[in-house]
Short mmCIF file of C-alpha atoms in Angstrom, two decimals:
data_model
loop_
_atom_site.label_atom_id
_atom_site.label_comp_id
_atom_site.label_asym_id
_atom_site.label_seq_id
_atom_site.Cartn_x
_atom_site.Cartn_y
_atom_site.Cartn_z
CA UNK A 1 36.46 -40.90 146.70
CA UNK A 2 32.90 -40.98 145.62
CA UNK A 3 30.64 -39.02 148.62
CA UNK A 4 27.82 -41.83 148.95
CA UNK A 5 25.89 -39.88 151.51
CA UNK A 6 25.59 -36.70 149.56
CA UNK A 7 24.70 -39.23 146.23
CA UNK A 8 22.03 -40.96 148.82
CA UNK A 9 20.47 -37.43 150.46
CA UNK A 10 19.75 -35.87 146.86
CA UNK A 11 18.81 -38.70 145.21
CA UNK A 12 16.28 -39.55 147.66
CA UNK A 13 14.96 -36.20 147.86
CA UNK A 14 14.77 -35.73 143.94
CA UNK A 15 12.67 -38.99 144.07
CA UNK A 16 10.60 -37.47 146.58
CA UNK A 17 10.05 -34.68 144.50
CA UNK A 18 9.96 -35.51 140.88
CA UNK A 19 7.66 -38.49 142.07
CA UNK A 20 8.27 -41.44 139.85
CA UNK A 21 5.57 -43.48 139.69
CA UNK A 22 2.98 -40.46 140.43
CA UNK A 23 4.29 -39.43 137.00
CA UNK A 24 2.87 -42.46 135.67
CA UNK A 25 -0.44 -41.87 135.15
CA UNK A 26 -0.32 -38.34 134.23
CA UNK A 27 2.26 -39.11 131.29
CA UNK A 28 -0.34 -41.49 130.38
CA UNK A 29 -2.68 -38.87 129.93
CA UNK A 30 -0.92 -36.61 128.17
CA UNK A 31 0.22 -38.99 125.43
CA UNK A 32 -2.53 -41.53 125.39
CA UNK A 33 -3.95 -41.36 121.35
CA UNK A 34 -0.06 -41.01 120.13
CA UNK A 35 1.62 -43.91 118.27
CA UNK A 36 3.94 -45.98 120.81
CA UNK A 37 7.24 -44.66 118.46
CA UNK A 38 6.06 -40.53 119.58
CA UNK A 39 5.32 -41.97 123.07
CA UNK A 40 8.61 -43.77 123.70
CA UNK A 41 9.98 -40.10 122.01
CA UNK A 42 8.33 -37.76 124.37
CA UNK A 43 9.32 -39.74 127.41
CA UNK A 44 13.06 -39.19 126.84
CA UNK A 45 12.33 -35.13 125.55
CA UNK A 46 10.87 -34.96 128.82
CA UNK A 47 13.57 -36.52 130.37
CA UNK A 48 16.09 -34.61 128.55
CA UNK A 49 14.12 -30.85 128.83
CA UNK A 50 13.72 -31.80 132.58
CA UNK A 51 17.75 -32.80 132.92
CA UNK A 52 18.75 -29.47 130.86
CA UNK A 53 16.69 -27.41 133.29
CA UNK A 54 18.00 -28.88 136.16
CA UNK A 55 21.55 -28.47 134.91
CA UNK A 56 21.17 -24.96 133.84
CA UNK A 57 19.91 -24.09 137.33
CA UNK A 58 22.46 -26.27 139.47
CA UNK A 59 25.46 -23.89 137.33
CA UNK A 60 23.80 -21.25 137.18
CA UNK A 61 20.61 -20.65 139.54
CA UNK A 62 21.17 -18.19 141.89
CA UNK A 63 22.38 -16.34 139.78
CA UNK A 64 19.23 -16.02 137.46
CA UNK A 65 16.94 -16.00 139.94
CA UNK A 66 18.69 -13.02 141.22
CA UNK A 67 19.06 -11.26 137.65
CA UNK A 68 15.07 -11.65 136.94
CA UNK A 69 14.30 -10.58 140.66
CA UNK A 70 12.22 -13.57 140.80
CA UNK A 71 12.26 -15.26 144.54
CA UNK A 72 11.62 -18.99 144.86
CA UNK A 73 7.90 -18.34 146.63
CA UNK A 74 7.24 -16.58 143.02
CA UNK A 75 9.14 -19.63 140.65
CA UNK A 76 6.47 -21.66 143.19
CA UNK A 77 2.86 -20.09 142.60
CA UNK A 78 3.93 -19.56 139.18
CA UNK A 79 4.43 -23.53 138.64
CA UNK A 80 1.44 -24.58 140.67
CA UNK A 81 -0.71 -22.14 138.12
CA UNK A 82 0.95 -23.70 135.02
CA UNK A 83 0.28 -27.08 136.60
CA UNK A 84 -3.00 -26.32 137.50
CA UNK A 85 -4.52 -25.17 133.90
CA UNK A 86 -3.50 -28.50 132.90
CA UNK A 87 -4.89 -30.51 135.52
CA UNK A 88 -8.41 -28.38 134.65
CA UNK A 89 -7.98 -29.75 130.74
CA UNK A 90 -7.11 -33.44 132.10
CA UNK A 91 -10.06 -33.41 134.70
CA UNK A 92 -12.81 -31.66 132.35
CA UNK A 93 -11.28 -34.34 129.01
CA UNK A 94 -10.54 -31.82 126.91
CA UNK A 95 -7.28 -33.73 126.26
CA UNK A 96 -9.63 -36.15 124.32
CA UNK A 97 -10.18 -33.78 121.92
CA UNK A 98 -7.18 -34.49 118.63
CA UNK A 99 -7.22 -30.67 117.59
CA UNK A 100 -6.25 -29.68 121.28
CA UNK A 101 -3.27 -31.98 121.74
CA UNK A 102 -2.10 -34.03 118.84
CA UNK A 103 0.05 -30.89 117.60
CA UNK A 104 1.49 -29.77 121.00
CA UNK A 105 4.47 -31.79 122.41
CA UNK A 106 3.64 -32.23 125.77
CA UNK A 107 7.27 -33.78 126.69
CA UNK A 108 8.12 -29.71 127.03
CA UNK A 109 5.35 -28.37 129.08
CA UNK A 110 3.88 -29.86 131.46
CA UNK A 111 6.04 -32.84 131.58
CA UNK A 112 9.75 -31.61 131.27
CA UNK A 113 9.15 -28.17 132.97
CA UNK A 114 7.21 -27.64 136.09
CA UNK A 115 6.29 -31.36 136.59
CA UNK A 116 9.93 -33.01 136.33
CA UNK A 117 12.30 -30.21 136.77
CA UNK A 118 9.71 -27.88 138.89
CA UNK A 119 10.29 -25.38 141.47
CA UNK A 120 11.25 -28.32 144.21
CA UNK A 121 13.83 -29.77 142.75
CA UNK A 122 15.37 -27.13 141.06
CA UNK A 123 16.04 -25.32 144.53
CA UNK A 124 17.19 -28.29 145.76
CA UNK A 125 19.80 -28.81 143.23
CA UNK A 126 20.81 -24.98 143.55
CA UNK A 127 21.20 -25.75 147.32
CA UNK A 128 23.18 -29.16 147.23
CA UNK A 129 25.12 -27.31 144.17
CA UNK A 130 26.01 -24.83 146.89
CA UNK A 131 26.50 -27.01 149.43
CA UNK A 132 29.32 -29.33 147.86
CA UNK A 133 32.03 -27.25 148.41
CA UNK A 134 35.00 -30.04 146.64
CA UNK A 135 35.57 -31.88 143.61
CA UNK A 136 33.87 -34.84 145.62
CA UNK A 137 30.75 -33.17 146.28
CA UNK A 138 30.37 -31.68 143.21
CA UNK A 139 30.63 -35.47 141.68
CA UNK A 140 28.18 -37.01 144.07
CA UNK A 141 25.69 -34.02 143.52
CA UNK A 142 25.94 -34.57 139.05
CA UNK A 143 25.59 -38.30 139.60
CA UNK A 144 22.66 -38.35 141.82
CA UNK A 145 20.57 -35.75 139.53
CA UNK A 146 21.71 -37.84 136.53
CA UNK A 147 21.03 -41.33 138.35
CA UNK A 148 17.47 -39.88 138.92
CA UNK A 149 17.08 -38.87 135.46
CA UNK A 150 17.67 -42.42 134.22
CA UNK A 151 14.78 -43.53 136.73
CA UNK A 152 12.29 -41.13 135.21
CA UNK A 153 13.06 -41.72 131.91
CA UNK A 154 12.99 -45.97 132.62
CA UNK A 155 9.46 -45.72 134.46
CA UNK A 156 7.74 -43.49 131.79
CA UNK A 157 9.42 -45.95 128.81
CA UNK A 158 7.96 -49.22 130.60
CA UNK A 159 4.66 -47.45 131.42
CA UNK A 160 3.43 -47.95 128.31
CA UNK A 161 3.02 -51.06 128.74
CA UNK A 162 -0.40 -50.31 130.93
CA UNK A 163 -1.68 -48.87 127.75
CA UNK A 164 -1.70 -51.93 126.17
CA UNK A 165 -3.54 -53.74 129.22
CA UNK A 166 -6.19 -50.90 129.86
CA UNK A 167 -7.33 -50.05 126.37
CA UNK A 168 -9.19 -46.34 125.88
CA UNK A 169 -11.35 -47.00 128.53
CA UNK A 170 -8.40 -47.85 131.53
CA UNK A 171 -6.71 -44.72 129.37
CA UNK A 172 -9.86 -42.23 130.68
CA UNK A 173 -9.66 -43.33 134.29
CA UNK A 174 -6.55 -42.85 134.23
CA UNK A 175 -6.62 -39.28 133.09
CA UNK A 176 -8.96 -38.28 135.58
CA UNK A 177 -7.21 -40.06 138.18
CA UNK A 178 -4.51 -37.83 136.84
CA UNK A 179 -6.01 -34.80 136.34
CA UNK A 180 -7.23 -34.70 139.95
CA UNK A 181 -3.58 -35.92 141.20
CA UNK A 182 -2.04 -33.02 139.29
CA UNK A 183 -4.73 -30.53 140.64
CA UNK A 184 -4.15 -31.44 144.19
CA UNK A 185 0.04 -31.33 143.83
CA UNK A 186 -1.13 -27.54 142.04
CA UNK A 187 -2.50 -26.47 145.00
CA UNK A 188 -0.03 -27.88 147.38
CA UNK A 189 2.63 -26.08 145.25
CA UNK A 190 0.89 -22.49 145.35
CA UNK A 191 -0.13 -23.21 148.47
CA UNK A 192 3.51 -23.44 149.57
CA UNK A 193 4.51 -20.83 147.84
CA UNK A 194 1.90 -18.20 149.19
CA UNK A 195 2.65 -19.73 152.47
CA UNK A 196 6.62 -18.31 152.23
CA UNK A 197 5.55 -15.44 151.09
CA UNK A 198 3.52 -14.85 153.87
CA UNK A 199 6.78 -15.91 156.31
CA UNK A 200 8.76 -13.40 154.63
CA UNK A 201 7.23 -10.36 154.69
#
């Protein structure tokens, strides 16, 4: 029997998380100037960077984080950093600039790995992972993390659509919008992360 209230618990936490249609605008952003064929591209390599992340960490997790000595707290400040460089670059236009982004496929980083498959939803997949202890569980755990795969990968497909409506100028705003969006969920991340290592020691 399929274990709907596992299925439910992750999948709305994942969507909490990996944030939908906040990843809207910043995907935008990063692939506003591209032809709609490389658009429609990057949003399923994100999608499918952000899904082979996720799945390397719900088998095998623990287990790397304990090999590289790394603690979650660390995984944490080290995302928010990442994230934050790039909300800098989105917030000061340098994204507008062809010889700074036309070159760089931006489906890996930022938008597969830390905003998609950051340090949130990795350790909650390596804790509902742990948690399913039958066949069951296990089942409900894969199809939630895949079910919320297909959502990203359906809202940054149809969100191209806005670029059509906004033209360049919408496009700016948007990045902006975005670039102080991503800045803020920086903060929040190292903020966290500081914050547990503080409760730790």
């Amino acid at each position: 029997m399929f274990d709907f209230a596992v299925f439910g618990s992750l999948f709305l936490t994942l969507f909490v998380i990996m944030d939908p249609p906040g990843i809207t605008p910043i995907f935008l952003a990063l692939t506003s100037g591209r032809p709609a064929k490389v658009q429609r591209a990057m949003a399923w390599q994100a999608v499918a960077v952000a899904f082979g992340v996720i799945a390397v960490f719900g088998l095998l997790g623990q287990q790397i984080l304990d090999y590289l000595h790394v603690s979650v707290p660390a995984l944490m400040i080290a995302g928010g950093l990442l994230l934050l460089l790039i909300a800098l670059d989105l917030l000061t236009g340098k994204t507008d600039e062809p010889q700074q982004t036309k070159d760089v496929n931006v489906a890996l980083v930022p938008l597969g790995m830390p905003l998609l498959a950051g340090p949130g939803a990795i350790v909650s997949v390596i804790l509902a992972v742990q948690h399913a202890d039958s066949a069951t569980g296990q089942l409900s755990v894969w199809a939630a993390i895949a079910a919320m795969h297909v959502v990203l990968w359906l809202t940054m497909r149809y969100s191209l659509l806005i670029i059509r409506v906004i033209k360049d100028g919408g496009v700016v705003l948007v990045t902006r919008l975005a670039g102080m969006m991503l800045s803020a969920i920086a903060v929040q991340q190292i903020i966290n992360g500081v914050t547990q290592v503080v409760q730790n020691a």
